[in-house]
Short mmCIF file of C-alpha atoms in Angstrom, two decimals:
data_model
loop_
_atom_site.label_atom_id
_atom_site.label_comp_id
_atom_site.label_asym_id
_atom_site.label_seq_id
_atom_site.Cartn_x
_atom_site.Cartn_y
_atom_site.Cartn_z
CA UNK A 1 7.92 -9.38 -19.38
CA UNK A 2 7.19 -5.97 -20.83
CA UNK A 3 3.74 -4.40 -20.60
CA UNK A 4 2.47 -0.98 -21.44
CA UNK A 5 -0.37 1.14 -20.08
CA UNK A 6 -1.73 4.32 -21.57
CA UNK A 7 -1.27 7.53 -19.60
CA UNK A 8 -4.99 7.42 -18.83
CA UNK A 9 -4.72 3.88 -17.46
CA UNK A 10 -1.75 4.91 -15.34
CA UNK A 11 -3.69 7.89 -13.96
CA UNK A 12 -6.62 5.65 -13.07
CA UNK A 13 -4.43 3.21 -11.18
CA UNK A 14 -2.37 5.87 -9.38
CA UNK A 15 -5.34 8.02 -8.35
CA UNK A 16 -7.22 4.94 -7.09
CA UNK A 17 -4.22 3.56 -5.19
CA UNK A 18 -3.54 6.97 -3.64
CA UNK A 19 -7.22 7.33 -2.72
CA UNK A 20 -7.07 4.12 -0.69
CA UNK A 21 -4.33 5.80 1.39
CA UNK A 22 -6.43 8.99 1.86
CA UNK A 23 -4.40 10.93 -0.71
CA UNK A 24 -7.30 12.57 -2.49
CA UNK A 25 -5.91 13.66 -5.82
CA UNK A 26 -8.60 12.88 -8.37
CA UNK A 27 -8.15 11.25 -11.75
CA UNK A 28 -8.12 14.51 -13.74
CA UNK A 29 -5.46 16.15 -11.57
CA UNK A 30 -3.38 12.97 -11.55
CA UNK A 31 -3.56 12.78 -15.33
CA UNK A 32 -2.54 16.43 -15.69
CA UNK A 33 0.48 15.87 -13.44
CA UNK A 34 1.53 12.88 -15.55
CA UNK A 35 1.19 14.94 -18.71
CA UNK A 36 3.03 18.04 -17.45
CA UNK A 37 4.85 17.21 -14.20
CA UNK A 38 7.09 20.27 -14.45
CA UNK A 39 4.05 22.51 -13.92
CA UNK A 40 3.29 21.00 -10.51
CA UNK A 41 6.67 20.69 -8.79
CA UNK A 42 6.25 23.75 -6.56
CA UNK A 43 2.50 23.56 -6.00
CA UNK A 44 0.99 22.20 -2.78
CA UNK A 45 -1.61 19.86 -4.23
CA UNK A 46 -3.42 19.00 -1.05
CA UNK A 47 -3.90 21.34 1.91
CA UNK A 48 -3.51 18.61 4.52
CA UNK A 49 -0.16 17.57 3.07
CA UNK A 50 1.81 20.64 4.10
CA UNK A 51 5.26 19.08 3.77
CA UNK A 52 6.77 20.33 0.50
CA UNK A 53 7.92 16.82 -0.40
CA UNK A 54 4.30 15.67 -0.53
CA UNK A 55 3.58 17.50 -3.75
CA UNK A 56 3.62 16.06 -7.25
CA UNK A 57 5.90 13.25 -6.06
CA UNK A 58 2.89 11.26 -4.85
CA UNK A 59 2.06 10.95 -8.54
CA UNK A 60 5.40 11.08 -10.39
CA UNK A 61 7.26 8.70 -8.05
CA UNK A 62 4.23 6.43 -8.18
CA UNK A 63 4.47 6.42 -11.97
CA UNK A 64 8.19 5.58 -11.78
CA UNK A 65 7.44 2.61 -9.52
CA UNK A 66 4.64 1.55 -11.86
CA UNK A 67 6.99 1.74 -14.85
CA UNK A 68 9.45 -0.42 -12.91
CA UNK A 69 6.97 -3.26 -12.54
CA UNK A 70 5.64 -2.86 -16.08
CA UNK A 71 9.11 -3.25 -17.59
CA UNK A 72 10.34 -5.94 -15.23
CA UNK A 73 12.13 -8.68 -17.09
CA UNK A 74 10.75 -12.20 -16.79
CA UNK A 75 13.61 -13.56 -14.71
CA UNK A 76 13.94 -15.30 -11.37
CA UNK A 77 12.54 -13.03 -8.69
CA UNK A 78 14.35 -12.27 -5.46
CA UNK A 79 11.08 -10.96 -4.11
CA UNK A 80 12.41 -9.15 -1.03
CA UNK A 81 14.85 -7.17 -3.18
CA UNK A 82 12.13 -6.37 -5.71
CA UNK A 83 9.80 -5.16 -2.94
CA UNK A 84 12.52 -2.90 -1.53
CA UNK A 85 13.14 -1.52 -5.01
CA UNK A 86 9.44 -0.81 -5.56
CA UNK A 87 9.19 0.95 -2.20
CA UNK A 88 12.44 2.82 -2.75
CA UNK A 89 11.22 4.26 -6.06
CA UNK A 90 7.71 4.94 -4.77
CA UNK A 91 8.79 6.82 -1.64
CA UNK A 92 12.04 8.36 -2.88
CA UNK A 93 11.04 12.03 -2.70
CA UNK A 94 8.19 11.97 -0.22
CA UNK A 95 10.15 12.52 2.98
CA UNK A 96 13.12 14.67 3.93
CA UNK A 97 14.77 11.59 5.47
CA UNK A 98 14.07 9.38 2.46
CA UNK A 99 17.52 7.75 2.67
CA UNK A 100 16.22 6.08 5.82
CA UNK A 101 12.61 5.68 4.75
CA UNK A 102 12.56 4.40 1.21
CA UNK A 103 13.33 0.72 0.70
CA UNK A 104 14.21 0.26 4.38
CA UNK A 105 12.34 -1.96 6.82
CA UNK A 106 10.79 -0.11 9.73
CA UNK A 107 12.29 -0.04 13.22
CA UNK A 108 9.03 1.12 14.80
CA UNK A 109 5.70 -0.51 15.63
CA UNK A 110 2.79 0.36 13.35
CA UNK A 111 -0.96 -0.04 13.59
CA UNK A 112 -3.48 0.10 10.76
CA UNK A 113 -7.08 1.07 10.90
CA UNK A 114 -9.43 1.26 12.58
CA UNK A 115 -10.44 -2.05 11.01
CA UNK A 116 -13.60 -2.22 13.13
CA UNK A 117 -15.61 0.16 15.28
CA UNK A 118 -18.32 -0.13 17.90
CA UNK A 119 -19.93 2.31 20.32
CA UNK A 120 -17.14 2.20 22.88
CA UNK A 121 -14.01 0.97 21.09
CA UNK A 122 -12.07 1.23 17.85
CA UNK A 123 -10.07 -1.83 16.81
CA UNK A 124 -6.71 -1.58 15.04
CA UNK A 125 -4.44 -4.09 13.34
CA UNK A 126 -1.03 -4.20 15.06
CA UNK A 127 1.58 -5.34 12.54
CA UNK A 128 4.39 -7.70 13.62
CA UNK A 129 7.21 -6.29 15.73
CA UNK A 130 10.25 -4.93 13.83
CA UNK A 131 12.41 -7.86 14.97
CA UNK A 132 9.96 -10.27 13.28
CA UNK A 133 9.99 -8.60 9.87
CA UNK A 134 13.03 -10.35 8.37
CA UNK A 135 11.69 -13.76 9.35
CA UNK A 136 8.30 -13.05 7.80
CA UNK A 137 9.90 -11.65 4.65
CA UNK A 138 11.93 -14.85 4.36
CA UNK A 139 8.66 -16.77 4.53
CA UNK A 140 7.37 -14.54 1.75
CA UNK A 141 10.47 -15.38 -0.30
CA UNK A 142 9.74 -19.08 0.17
CA UNK A 143 6.15 -18.56 -0.94
CA UNK A 144 7.42 -16.87 -4.09
CA UNK A 145 9.76 -19.77 -4.89
CA UNK A 146 6.84 -22.19 -4.59
CA UNK A 147 4.75 -19.94 -6.81
CA UNK A 148 7.39 -19.92 -9.55
CA UNK A 149 7.46 -23.72 -9.43
CA UNK A 150 3.73 -23.99 -10.18
CA UNK A 151 2.59 -24.71 -13.72
CA UNK A 152 -0.62 -22.70 -13.52
CA UNK A 153 -0.61 -19.69 -11.19
CA UNK A 154 -4.09 -18.43 -10.29
CA UNK A 155 -5.41 -15.06 -9.15
CA UNK A 156 -5.72 -16.38 -5.61
CA UNK A 157 -2.02 -17.34 -5.65
CA UNK A 158 -1.09 -13.73 -6.45
CA UNK A 159 -3.47 -12.41 -3.80
CA UNK A 160 -1.85 -14.76 -1.28
CA UNK A 161 1.54 -13.07 -1.79
CA UNK A 162 -0.07 -9.61 -1.65
CA UNK A 163 -2.07 -10.35 1.51
CA UNK A 164 0.91 -11.89 3.29
CA UNK A 165 3.00 -8.82 2.48
CA UNK A 166 0.32 -6.37 3.61
CA UNK A 167 -0.04 -8.13 6.95
CA UNK A 168 3.72 -7.99 7.53
CA UNK A 169 3.60 -4.24 6.83
CA UNK A 170 7.41 -4.09 6.71
CA UNK A 171 7.78 -0.35 6.04
CA UNK A 172 6.85 2.68 8.12
CA UNK A 173 4.70 4.01 5.28
CA UNK A 174 3.81 3.18 1.69
CA UNK A 175 2.95 -0.50 2.32
CA UNK A 176 -0.46 -0.33 0.66
CA UNK A 177 0.78 1.28 -2.54
CA UNK A 178 3.82 -1.02 -2.64
CA UNK A 179 1.58 -4.05 -2.17
CA UNK A 180 -0.75 -3.12 -5.01
CA UNK A 181 2.23 -2.60 -7.31
CA UNK A 182 3.58 -5.98 -6.21
CA UNK A 183 0.20 -7.59 -6.89
CA UNK A 184 0.25 -6.32 -10.46
CA UNK A 185 3.85 -7.32 -11.02
CA UNK A 186 2.82 -10.88 -10.13
CA UNK A 187 -0.36 -10.79 -12.18
CA UNK A 188 1.50 -9.65 -15.27
CA UNK A 189 4.31 -12.13 -14.65
CA UNK A 190 1.79 -14.97 -14.76
CA UNK A 191 -0.25 -13.61 -17.69
CA UNK A 192 -3.16 -12.30 -15.64
CA UNK A 193 -4.85 -8.96 -16.29
CA UNK A 194 -3.74 -5.71 -14.63
CA UNK A 195 -5.78 -5.03 -11.48
CA UNK A 196 -7.12 -1.69 -10.27
CA UNK A 197 -8.89 -1.38 -6.88
CA UNK A 198 -11.70 1.14 -7.31
CA UNK A 199 -12.91 3.38 -4.48
CA UNK A 200 -16.17 1.41 -4.33
CA UNK A 201 -14.28 -1.75 -3.39
CA UNK A 202 -11.98 -0.34 -0.70
CA UNK A 203 -13.94 -1.77 2.26
CA UNK A 204 -14.06 -5.19 0.63
CA UNK A 205 -10.35 -4.93 -0.14
CA UNK A 206 -9.43 -4.12 3.48
CA UNK A 207 -11.70 -6.88 4.79
CA UNK A 208 -10.00 -9.35 2.46
CA UNK A 209 -6.57 -8.42 3.85
CA UNK A 210 -7.84 -8.42 7.45
CA UNK A 211 -9.50 -11.83 7.13
CA UNK A 212 -6.25 -13.26 5.74
CA UNK A 213 -4.20 -11.88 8.63
CA UNK A 214 -6.69 -13.05 11.24
CA UNK A 215 -6.63 -16.55 9.75
CA UNK A 216 -2.83 -16.79 9.88
CA UNK A 217 -2.35 -14.81 13.09
CA UNK A 218 0.51 -12.74 11.68
CA UNK A 219 -0.24 -9.60 13.70
CA UNK A 220 -2.74 -8.83 16.43
CA UNK A 221 -5.85 -6.74 17.01
CA UNK A 222 -5.68 -4.02 19.64
CA UNK A 223 -8.54 -1.88 20.87
CA UNK A 224 -8.66 1.72 21.97
CA UNK A 225 -11.46 3.80 23.40
CA UNK A 226 -13.70 5.42 20.84
CA UNK A 227 -12.32 9.00 20.80
CA UNK A 228 -15.76 10.46 20.17
CA UNK A 229 -17.17 8.61 23.18
CA UNK A 230 -14.28 9.92 25.31
CA UNK A 231 -15.07 13.49 24.24
CA UNK A 232 -18.74 12.91 25.00
CA UNK A 233 -18.05 11.51 28.47
CA UNK A 234 -15.75 14.44 29.28
CA UNK A 235 -18.29 17.01 28.12
CA UNK A 236 -19.70 19.25 30.93
CA UNK A 237 -23.17 18.60 29.52
CA UNK A 238 -22.82 14.89 30.26
CA UNK A 239 -22.35 15.34 34.02
#
């Protein structure tokens, strides 16, 4: 399997995937970084990302991971190894302790969200405990074996692998971007079109993942007090 995207198509995918993770580097800037990465190495691209390692690497490492899935040979997949490789390339330069971070399953608990809000509480998705990750990833491997045995793989089959992975959330960071790269690796492997999640479809995308996790009961939903309500109740004007 060898597929090619234009630089413009790469920029569209990378900027959209980063946007979903609140990394707001627009299409034009992303494209310019891909064209002339050497001009952006020492520039802080985003004020809220003060760590030096969060500069052009959010684009250039993303491109390297994208190139990895685009050039992936059509051979038997050891999906857990492939996922670690994608994550390792994607996150290689983004943290000072990347030897621990990239391609390594998390040892900490993580929550995602809020996935739902009301007047008094915000609700978060609590991913499985670290000790459960290897077991769930083995289940993912088994799903992949079954997928390769099918004669006609559908879009929903590829989404099933993606959604299962996202609900495991095996890494401390970079799960969303890794998952969308994985989704496209599968789509291209089974002769489906390359998929880009636009900013207009982010809420639908997250709901899709959340509904899948709720159905299978992989993680759990936890609630915390609405921080704005807490501030309001503690305000002197309230009493």
